[in-house]
PDB file of C-alpha atoms in Angstrom:
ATOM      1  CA  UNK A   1       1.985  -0.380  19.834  1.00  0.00           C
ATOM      2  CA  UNK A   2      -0.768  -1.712  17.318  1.00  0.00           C
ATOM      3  CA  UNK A   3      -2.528   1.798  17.713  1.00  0.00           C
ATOM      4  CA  UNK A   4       0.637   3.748  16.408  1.00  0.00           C
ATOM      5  CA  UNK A   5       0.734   1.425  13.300  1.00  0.00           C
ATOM      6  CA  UNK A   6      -2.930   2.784  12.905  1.00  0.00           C
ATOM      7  CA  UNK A   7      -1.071   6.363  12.886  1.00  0.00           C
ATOM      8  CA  UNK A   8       1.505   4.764  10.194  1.00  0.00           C
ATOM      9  CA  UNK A   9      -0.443   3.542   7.947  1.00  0.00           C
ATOM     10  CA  UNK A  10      -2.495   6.807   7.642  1.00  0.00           C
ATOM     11  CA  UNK A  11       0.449   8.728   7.264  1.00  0.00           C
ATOM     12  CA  UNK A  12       1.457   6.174   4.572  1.00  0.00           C
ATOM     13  CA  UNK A  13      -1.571   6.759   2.544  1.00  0.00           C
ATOM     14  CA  UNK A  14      -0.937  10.823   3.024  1.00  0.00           C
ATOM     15  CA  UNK A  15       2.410  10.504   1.475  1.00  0.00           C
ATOM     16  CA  UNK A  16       1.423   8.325  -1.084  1.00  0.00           C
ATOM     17  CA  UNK A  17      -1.418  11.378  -2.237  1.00  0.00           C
ATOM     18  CA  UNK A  18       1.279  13.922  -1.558  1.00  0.00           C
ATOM     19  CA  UNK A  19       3.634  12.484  -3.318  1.00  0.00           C
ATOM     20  CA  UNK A  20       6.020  13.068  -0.882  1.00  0.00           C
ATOM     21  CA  UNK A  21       8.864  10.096  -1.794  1.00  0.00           C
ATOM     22  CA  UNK A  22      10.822  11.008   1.795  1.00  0.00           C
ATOM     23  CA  UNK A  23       8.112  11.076   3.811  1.00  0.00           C
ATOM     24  CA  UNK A  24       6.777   7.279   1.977  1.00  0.00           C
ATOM     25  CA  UNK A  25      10.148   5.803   2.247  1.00  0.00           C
ATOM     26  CA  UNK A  26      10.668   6.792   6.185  1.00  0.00           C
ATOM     27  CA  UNK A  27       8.353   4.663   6.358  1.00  0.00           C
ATOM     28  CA  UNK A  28       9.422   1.574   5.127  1.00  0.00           C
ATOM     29  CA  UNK A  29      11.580  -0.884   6.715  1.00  0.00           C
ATOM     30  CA  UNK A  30      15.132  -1.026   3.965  1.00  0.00           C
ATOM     31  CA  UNK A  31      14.077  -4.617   3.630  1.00  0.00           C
ATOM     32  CA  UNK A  32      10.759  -3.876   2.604  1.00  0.00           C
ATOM     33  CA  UNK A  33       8.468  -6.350   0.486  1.00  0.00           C
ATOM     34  CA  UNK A  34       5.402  -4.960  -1.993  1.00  0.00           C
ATOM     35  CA  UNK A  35       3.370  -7.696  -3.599  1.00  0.00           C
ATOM     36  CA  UNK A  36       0.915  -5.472  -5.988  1.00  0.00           C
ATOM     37  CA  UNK A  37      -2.024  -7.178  -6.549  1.00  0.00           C
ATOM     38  CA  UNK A  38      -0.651  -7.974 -10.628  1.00  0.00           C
ATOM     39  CA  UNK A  39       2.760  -9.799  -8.768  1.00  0.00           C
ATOM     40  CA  UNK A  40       2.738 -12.641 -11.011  1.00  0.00           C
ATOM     41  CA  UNK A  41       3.430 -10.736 -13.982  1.00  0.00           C
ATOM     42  CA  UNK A  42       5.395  -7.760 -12.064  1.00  0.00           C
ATOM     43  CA  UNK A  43       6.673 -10.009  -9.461  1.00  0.00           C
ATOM     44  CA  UNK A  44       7.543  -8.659  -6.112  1.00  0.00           C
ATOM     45  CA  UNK A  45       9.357  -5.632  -5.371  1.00  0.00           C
ATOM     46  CA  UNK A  46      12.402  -5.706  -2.343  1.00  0.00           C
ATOM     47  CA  UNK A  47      13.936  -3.267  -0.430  1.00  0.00           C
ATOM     48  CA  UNK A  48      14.115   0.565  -0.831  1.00  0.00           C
ATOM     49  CA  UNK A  49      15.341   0.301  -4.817  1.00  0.00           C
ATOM     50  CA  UNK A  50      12.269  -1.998  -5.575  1.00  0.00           C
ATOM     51  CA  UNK A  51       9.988   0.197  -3.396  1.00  0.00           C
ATOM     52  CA  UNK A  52      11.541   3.259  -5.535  1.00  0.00           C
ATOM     53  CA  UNK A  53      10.691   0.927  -8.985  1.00  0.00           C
ATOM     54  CA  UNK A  54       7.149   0.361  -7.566  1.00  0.00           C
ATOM     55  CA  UNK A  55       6.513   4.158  -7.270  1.00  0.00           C
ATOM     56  CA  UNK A  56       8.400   5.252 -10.843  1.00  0.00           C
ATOM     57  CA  UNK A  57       6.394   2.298 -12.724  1.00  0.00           C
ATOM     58  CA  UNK A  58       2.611   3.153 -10.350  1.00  0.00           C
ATOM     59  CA  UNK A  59       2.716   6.783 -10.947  1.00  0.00           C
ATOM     60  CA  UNK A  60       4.173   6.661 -14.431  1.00  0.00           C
ATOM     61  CA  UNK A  61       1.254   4.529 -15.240  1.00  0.00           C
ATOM     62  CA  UNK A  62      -1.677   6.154 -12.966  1.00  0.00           C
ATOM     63  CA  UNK A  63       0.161   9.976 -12.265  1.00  0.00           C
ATOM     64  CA  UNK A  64      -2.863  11.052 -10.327  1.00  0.00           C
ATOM     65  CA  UNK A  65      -3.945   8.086  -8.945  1.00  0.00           C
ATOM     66  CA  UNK A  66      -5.262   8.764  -5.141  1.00  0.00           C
ATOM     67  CA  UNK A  67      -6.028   6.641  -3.039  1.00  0.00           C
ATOM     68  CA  UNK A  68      -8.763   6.770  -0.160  1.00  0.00           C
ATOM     69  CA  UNK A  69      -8.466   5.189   3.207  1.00  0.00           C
ATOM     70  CA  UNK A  70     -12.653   4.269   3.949  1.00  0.00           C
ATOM     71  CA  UNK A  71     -11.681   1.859   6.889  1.00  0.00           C
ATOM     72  CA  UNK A  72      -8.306   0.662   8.878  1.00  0.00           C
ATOM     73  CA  UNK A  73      -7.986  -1.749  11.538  1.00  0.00           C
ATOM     74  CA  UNK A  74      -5.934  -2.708  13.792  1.00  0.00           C
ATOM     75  CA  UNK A  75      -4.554  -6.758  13.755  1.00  0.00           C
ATOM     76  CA  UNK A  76      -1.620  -6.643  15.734  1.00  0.00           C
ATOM     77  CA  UNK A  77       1.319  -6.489  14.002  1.00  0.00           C
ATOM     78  CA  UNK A  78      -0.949  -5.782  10.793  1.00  0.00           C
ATOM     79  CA  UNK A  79      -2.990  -2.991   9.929  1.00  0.00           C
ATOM     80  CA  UNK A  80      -5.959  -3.882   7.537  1.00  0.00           C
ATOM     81  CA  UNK A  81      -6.911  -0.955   5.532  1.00  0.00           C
ATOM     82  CA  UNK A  82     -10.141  -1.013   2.738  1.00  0.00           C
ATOM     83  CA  UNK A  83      -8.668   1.595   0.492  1.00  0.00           C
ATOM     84  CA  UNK A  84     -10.878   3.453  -2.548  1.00  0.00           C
ATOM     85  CA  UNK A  85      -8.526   4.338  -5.219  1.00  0.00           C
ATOM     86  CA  UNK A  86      -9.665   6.485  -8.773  1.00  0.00           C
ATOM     87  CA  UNK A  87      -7.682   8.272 -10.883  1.00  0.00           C
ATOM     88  CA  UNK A  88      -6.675   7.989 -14.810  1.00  0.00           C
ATOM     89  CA  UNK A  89      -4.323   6.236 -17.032  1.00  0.00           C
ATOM     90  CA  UNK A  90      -1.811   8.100 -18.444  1.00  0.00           C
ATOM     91  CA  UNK A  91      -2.566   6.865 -21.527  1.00  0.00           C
ATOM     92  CA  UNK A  92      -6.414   7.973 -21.188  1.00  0.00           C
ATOM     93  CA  UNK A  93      -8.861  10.157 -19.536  1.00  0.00           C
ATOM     94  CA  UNK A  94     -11.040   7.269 -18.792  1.00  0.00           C
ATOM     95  CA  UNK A  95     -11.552   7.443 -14.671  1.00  0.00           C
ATOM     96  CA  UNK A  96     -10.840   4.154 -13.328  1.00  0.00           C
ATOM     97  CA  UNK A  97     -12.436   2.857  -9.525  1.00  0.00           C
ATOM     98  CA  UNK A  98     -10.084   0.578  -7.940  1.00  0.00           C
ATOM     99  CA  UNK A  99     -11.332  -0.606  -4.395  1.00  0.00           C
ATOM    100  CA  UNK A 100      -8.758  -2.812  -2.638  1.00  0.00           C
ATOM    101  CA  UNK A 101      -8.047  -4.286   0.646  1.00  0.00           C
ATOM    102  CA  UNK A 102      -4.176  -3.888   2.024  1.00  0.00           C
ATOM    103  CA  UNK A 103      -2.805  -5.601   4.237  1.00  0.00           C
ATOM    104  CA  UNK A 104       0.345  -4.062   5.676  1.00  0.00           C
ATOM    105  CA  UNK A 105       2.770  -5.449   8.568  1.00  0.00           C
ATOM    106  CA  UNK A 106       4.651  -3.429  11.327  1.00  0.00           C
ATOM    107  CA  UNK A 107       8.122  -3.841  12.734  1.00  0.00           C
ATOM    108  CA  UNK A 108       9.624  -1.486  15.528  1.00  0.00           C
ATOM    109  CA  UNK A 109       7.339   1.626  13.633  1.00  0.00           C
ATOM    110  CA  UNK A 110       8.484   0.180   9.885  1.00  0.00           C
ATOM    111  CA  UNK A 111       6.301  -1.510   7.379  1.00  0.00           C
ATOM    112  CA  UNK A 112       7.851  -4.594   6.108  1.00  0.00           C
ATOM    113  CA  UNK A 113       5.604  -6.199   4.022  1.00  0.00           C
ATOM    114  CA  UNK A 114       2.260  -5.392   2.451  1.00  0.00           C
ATOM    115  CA  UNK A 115      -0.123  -6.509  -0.390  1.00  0.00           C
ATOM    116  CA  UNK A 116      -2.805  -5.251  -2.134  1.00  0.00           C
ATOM    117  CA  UNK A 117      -5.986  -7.909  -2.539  1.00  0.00           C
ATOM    118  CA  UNK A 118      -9.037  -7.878  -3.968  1.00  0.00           C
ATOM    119  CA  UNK A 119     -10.776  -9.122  -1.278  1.00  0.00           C
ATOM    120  CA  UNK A 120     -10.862  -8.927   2.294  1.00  0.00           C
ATOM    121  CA  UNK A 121     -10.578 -12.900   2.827  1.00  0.00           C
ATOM    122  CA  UNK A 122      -7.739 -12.402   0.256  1.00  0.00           C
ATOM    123  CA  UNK A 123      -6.403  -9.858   2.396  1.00  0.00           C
ATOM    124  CA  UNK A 124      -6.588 -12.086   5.538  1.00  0.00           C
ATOM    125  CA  UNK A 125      -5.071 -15.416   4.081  1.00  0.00           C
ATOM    126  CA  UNK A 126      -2.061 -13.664   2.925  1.00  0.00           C
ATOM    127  CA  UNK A 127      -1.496 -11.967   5.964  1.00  0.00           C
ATOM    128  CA  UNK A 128      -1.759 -14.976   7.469  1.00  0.00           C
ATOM    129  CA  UNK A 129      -4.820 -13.949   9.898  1.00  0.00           C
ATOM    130  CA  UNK A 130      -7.746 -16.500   8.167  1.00  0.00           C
ATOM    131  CA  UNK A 131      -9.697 -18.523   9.650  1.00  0.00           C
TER     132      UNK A 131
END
């Protein structure tokens, strides 16, 4: 099973460059849970309409943000992907480099939860796989 959420969460990442909402929120389990990696001043987004808010207010912000999948493992339940992410502000033409680590978790081919850390060991501890 953990080697089809390997398949998931690459075909996550290709709808999120595609921009292909349908194909991003088929996805995601309805009860969904996004922690960006800004969540105390966002907060967390819930479900399918906070998933939707998470997209509007990301791509509004960074419209051709893309982001870059350099490693993914397999945890289980939890894929662990190192992701490479560039694009520009909308509100600038400066080029921005955002490496991140995301954790994401699987349930019956769904992703439930994931969050995006700065750090590997950040991305461990909250997916509760640290030593």
């Amino acid at each position: 099973m953990s080697e089809e959420n390997v398949q998931l969460a690459y075909r996550v990442a290709d709808a999120f460059n595609g921009r292909d909402w349908d194909a991003f929120l088929a996805l995601m389990d309805d009860e969904i849970e996004v922690e960006s990696r800004l969540v105390g001043m966002e907060g967390g987004y819930h479900g399918h309409e906070g998933l939707r808010r998470w997209w509007n207010d990301f791509l509004g912000a960074f419209p051709d943000y893309t982001a870059e999948v350099e490693e993914l493992r397999d945890l289980g339940d939890v894929t662990l992907a190192h992701v490479r992410g560039w694009g520009h502000s909308a509100a600038s033409h400066t080029p921005i480099v955002d490496p991140f680590w995301q954790p994401l978790r699987w349930r019956d081919g769904k992703c439930v939860w994931w969050r995006n850390c700065s750090t590997e060991a950040e991305a461990l501890e909250a997916a509760g796989l640290s030593e």
